mmCIF file of C-alpha atoms in Angstrom:
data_model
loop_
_atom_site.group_PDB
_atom_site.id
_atom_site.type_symbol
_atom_site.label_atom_id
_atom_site.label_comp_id
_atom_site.label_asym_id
_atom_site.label_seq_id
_atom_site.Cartn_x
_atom_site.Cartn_y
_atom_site.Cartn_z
ATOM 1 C CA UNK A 1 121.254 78.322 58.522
ATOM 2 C CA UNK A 2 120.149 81.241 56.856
ATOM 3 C CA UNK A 3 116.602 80.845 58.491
ATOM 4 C CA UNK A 4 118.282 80.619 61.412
ATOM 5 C CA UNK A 5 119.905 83.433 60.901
ATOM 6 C CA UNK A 6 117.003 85.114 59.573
ATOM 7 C CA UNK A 7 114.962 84.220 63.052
ATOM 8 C CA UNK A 8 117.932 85.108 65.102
ATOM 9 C CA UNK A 9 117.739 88.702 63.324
ATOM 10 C CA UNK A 10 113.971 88.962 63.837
ATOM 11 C CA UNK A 11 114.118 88.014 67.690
ATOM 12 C CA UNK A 12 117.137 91.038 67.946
ATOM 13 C CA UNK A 13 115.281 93.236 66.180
ATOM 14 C CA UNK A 14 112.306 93.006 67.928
ATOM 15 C CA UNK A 15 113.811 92.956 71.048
ATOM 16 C CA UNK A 16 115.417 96.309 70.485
ATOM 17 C CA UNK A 17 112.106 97.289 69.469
ATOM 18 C CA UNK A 18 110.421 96.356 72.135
ATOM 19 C CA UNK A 19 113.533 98.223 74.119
ATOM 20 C CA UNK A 20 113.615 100.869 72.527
ATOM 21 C CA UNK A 21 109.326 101.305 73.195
ATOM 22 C CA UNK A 22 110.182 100.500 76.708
ATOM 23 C CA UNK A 23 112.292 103.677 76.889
ATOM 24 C CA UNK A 24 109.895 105.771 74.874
ATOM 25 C CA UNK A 25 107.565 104.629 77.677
ATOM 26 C CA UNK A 26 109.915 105.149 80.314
ATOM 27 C CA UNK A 27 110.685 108.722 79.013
ATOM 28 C CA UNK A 28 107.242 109.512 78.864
ATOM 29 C CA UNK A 29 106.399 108.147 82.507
ATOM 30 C CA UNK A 30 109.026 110.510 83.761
ATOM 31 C CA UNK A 31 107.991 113.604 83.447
ATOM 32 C CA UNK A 32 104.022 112.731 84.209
ATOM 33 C CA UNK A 33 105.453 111.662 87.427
ATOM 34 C CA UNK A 34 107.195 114.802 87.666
ATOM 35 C CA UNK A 35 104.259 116.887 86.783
ATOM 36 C CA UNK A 36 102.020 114.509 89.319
ATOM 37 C CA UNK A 37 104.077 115.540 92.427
ATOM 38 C CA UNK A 38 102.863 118.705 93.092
ATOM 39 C CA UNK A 39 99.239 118.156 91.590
ATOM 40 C CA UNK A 40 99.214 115.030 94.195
ATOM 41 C CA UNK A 41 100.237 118.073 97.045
ATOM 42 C CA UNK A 42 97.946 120.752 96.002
ATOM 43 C CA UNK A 43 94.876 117.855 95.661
ATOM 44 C CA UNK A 44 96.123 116.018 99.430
ATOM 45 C CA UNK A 45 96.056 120.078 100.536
ATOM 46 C CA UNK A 46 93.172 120.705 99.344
ATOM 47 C CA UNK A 47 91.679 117.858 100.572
ATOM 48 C CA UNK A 48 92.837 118.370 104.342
ATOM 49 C CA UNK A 49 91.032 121.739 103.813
ATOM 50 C CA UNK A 50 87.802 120.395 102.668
ATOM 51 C CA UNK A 51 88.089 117.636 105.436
ATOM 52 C CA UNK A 52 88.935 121.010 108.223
ATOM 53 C CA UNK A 53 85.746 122.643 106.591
ATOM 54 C CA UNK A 54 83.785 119.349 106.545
ATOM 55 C CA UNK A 55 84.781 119.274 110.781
ATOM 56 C CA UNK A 56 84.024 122.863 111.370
ATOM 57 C CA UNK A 57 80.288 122.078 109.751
ATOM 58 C CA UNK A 58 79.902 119.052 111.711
ATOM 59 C CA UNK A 59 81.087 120.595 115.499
ATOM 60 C CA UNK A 60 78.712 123.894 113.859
ATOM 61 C CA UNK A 61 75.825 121.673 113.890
ATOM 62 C CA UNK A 62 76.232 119.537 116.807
ATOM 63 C CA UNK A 63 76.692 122.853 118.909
ATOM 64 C CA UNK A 64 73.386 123.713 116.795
ATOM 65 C CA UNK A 65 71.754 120.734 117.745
ATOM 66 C CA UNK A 66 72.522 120.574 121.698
ATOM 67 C CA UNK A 67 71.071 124.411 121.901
ATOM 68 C CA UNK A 68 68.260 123.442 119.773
ATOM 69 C CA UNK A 69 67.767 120.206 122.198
ATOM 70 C CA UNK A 70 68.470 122.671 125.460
ATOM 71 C CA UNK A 71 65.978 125.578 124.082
ATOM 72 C CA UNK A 72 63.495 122.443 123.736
ATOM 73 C CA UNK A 73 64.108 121.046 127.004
ATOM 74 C CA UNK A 74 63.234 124.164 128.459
ATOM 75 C CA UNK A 75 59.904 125.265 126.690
ATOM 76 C CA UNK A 76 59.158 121.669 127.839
ATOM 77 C CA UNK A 77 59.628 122.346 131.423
ATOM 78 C CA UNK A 78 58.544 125.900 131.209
ATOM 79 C CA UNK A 79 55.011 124.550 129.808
ATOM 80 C CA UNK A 80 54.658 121.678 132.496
ATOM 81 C CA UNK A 81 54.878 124.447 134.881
ATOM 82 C CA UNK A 82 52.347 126.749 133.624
ATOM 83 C CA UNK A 83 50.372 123.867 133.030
ATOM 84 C CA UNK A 84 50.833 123.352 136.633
ATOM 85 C CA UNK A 85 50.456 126.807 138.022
ATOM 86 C CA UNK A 86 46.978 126.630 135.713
ATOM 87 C CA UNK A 87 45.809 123.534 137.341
ATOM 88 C CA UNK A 88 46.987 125.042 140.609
ATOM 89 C CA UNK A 89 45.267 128.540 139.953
ATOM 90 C CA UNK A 90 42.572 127.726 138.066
ATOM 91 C CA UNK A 91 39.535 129.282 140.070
ATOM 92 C CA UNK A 92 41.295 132.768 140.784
ATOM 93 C CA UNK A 93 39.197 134.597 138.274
ATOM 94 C CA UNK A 94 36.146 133.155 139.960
ATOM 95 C CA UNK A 95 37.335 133.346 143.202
ATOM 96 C CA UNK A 96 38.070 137.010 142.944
ATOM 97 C CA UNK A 97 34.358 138.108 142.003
ATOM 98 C CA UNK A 98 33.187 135.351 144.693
ATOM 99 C CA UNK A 99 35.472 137.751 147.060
ATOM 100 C CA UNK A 100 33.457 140.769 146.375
ATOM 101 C CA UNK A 101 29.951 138.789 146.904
ATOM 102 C CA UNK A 102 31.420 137.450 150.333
ATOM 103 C CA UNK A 103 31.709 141.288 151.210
ATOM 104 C CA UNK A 104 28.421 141.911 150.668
ATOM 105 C CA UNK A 105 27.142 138.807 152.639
ATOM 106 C CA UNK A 106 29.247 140.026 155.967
ATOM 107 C CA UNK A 107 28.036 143.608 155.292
ATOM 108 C CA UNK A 108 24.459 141.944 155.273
ATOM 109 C CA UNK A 109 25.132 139.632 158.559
ATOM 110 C CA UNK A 110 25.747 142.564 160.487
ATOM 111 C CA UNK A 111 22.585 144.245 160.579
ATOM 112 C CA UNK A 112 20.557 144.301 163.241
ATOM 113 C CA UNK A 113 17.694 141.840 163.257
ATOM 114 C CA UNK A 114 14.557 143.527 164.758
ATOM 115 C CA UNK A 115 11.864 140.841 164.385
ATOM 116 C CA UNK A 116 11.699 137.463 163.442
ATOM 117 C CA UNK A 117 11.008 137.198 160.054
ATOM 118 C CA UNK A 118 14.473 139.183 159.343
ATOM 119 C CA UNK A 119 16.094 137.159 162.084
ATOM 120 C CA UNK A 120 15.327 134.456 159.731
ATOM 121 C CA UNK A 121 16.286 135.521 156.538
ATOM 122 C CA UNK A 122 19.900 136.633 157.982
ATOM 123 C CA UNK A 123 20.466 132.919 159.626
ATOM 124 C CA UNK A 124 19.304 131.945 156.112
ATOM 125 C CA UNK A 125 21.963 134.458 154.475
ATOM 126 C CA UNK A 126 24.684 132.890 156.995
ATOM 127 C CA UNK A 127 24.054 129.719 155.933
ATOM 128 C CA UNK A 128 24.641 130.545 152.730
ATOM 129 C CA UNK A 129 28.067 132.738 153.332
ATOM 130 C CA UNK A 130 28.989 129.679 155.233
ATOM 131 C CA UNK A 131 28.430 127.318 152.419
ATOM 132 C CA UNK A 132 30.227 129.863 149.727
ATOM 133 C CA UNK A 133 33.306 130.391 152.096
ATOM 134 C CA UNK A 134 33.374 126.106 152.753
ATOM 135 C CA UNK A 135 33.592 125.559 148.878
ATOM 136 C CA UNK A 136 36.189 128.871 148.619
ATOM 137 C CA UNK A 137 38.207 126.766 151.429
ATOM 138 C CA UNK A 138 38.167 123.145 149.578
ATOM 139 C CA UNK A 139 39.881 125.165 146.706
ATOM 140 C CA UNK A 140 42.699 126.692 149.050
ATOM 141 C CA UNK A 141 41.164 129.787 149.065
ATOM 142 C CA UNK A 142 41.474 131.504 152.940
ATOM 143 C CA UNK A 143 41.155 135.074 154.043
ATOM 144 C CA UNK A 144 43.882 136.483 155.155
ATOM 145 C CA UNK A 145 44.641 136.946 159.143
ATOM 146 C CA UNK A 146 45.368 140.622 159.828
ATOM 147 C CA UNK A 147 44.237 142.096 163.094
ATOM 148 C CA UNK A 148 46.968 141.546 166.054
ATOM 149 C CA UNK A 149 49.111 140.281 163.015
ATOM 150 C CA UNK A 150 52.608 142.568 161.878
ATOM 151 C CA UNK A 151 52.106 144.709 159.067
ATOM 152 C CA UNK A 152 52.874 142.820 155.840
ATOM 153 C CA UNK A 153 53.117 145.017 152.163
ATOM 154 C CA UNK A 154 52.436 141.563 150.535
ATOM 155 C CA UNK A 155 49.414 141.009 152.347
ATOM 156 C CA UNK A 156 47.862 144.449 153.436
ATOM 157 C CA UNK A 157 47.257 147.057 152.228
ATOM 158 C CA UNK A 158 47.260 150.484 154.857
ATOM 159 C CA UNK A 159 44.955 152.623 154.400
ATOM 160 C CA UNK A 160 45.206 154.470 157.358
ATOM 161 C CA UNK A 161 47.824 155.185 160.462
ATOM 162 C CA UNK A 162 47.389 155.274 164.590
ATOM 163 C CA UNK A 163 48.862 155.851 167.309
ATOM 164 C CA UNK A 164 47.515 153.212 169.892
ATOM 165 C CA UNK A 165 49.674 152.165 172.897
ATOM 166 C CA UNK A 166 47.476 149.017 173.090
ATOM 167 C CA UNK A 167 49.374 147.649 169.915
ATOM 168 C CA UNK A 168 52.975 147.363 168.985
ATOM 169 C CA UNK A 169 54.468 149.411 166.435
ATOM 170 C CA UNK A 170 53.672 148.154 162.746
ATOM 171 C CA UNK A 171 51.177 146.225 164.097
ATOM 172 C CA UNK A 172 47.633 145.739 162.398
ATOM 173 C CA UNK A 173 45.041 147.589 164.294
ATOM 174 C CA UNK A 174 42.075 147.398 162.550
ATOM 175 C CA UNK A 175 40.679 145.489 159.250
ATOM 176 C CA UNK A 176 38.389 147.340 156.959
ATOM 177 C CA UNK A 177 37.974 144.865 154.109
ATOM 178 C CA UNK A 178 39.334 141.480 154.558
ATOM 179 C CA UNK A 179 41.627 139.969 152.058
ATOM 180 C CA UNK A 180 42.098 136.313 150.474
ATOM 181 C CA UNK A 181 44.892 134.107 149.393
ATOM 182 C CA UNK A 182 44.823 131.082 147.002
ATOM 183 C CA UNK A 183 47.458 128.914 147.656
ATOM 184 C CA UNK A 184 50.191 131.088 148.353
ATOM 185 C CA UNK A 185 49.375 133.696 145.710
ATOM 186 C CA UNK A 186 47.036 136.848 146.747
ATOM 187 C CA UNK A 187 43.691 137.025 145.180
ATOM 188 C CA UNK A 188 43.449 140.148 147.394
ATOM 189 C CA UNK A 189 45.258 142.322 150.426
ATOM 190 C CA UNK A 190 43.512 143.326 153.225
ATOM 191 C CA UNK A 191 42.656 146.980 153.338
ATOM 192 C CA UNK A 192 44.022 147.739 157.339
ATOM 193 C CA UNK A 193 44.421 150.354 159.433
ATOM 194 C CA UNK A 194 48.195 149.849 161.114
ATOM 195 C CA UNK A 195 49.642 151.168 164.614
ATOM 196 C CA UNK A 196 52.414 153.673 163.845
#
């Protein structure tokens, strides 16, 4: 009985041990919860902040990114088309000395041919504007229509005013030099002389 008793004693005494630990415990888990709370608010707070900054970066950089993607978009397009206006323009340089030649050739062409032998070499010197102007042509290179035509700053350049009642006012009278367009661009305006 007295081991019993002995046992019985043990088992109470370590249960109010293990009690007694328990509330230690307890005690201690109290306030850490208590000094948690507000560390657990200022972390979540801080937190939603870093997540608002962590947005902000993100929409930052997309908006980055779609101007980056529009500024690329555009040198593409903007270098197709100068690739296309060089494709499409590529003999003006050489078309505008040509120009100057073909001025010479229709100053030539309108001498007067006295015998044969210079009758000969001016058909020869036609054939040979005619072949330059056929090649300027397969390029899109024309000369510009001015006489009988209205005045046009784009095209034609005055160089001198009349007073003719043949011709409407503003109305090209006379062409001194002629002048060429490629395409739709001017290589060169005709020099005219333009009813008042």
């Amino acid at each position: 009985m007295t081991e019993n008793k002995n046992e019985e004693q043990t088992l109470e005494n370590e249960t109010i041990e293990e009690s007694a630990a328990e509330a230690v415990f307890a005690e201690e888990e109290i306030p850490a919860e208590e000094n948690q709370g507000p560390v657990e608010k200022d972390e979540l707070q801080l937190a939603h902040e870093k997540i608002a900054e962590l947005e902000a970066k993100i929409e930052e950089m997309d908006n980055r990114y779609l101007r980056l993607q529009a500024d690329f978009d555009n040198s593409r397009r903007r270098a197709k088309l100068d690739m296309e206006a060089a494709q499409k323009y590529r003999v003006q340089s050489i078309a505008s000395d040509l120009v100057e030649a073909l001025d010479n050739f229709e100053r030539a062409t309108k001498i007067e041919a006295e015998n044969e032998q210079t009758k000969s070499l001016l058909s020869g010197m036609e054939m040979v504007y005619k072949a330059i102007t056929d090649a300027l042509s397969k390029e899109g290179i024309e000369p510009i229509s001015s006489v009988g035509q209205e005045f046009d700053p784009r095209l034609h350049q005055a160089v001198m005013q009349v007073q003719d009642e043949n011709f409407g006012s503003n109305i090209v009278v006379e062409e001194f030099q002629k002048g060429y367009l490629l395409k739709d661009r001017v290589i060169r305006p005709a020099m005219v002389k333009v009813n008042e």
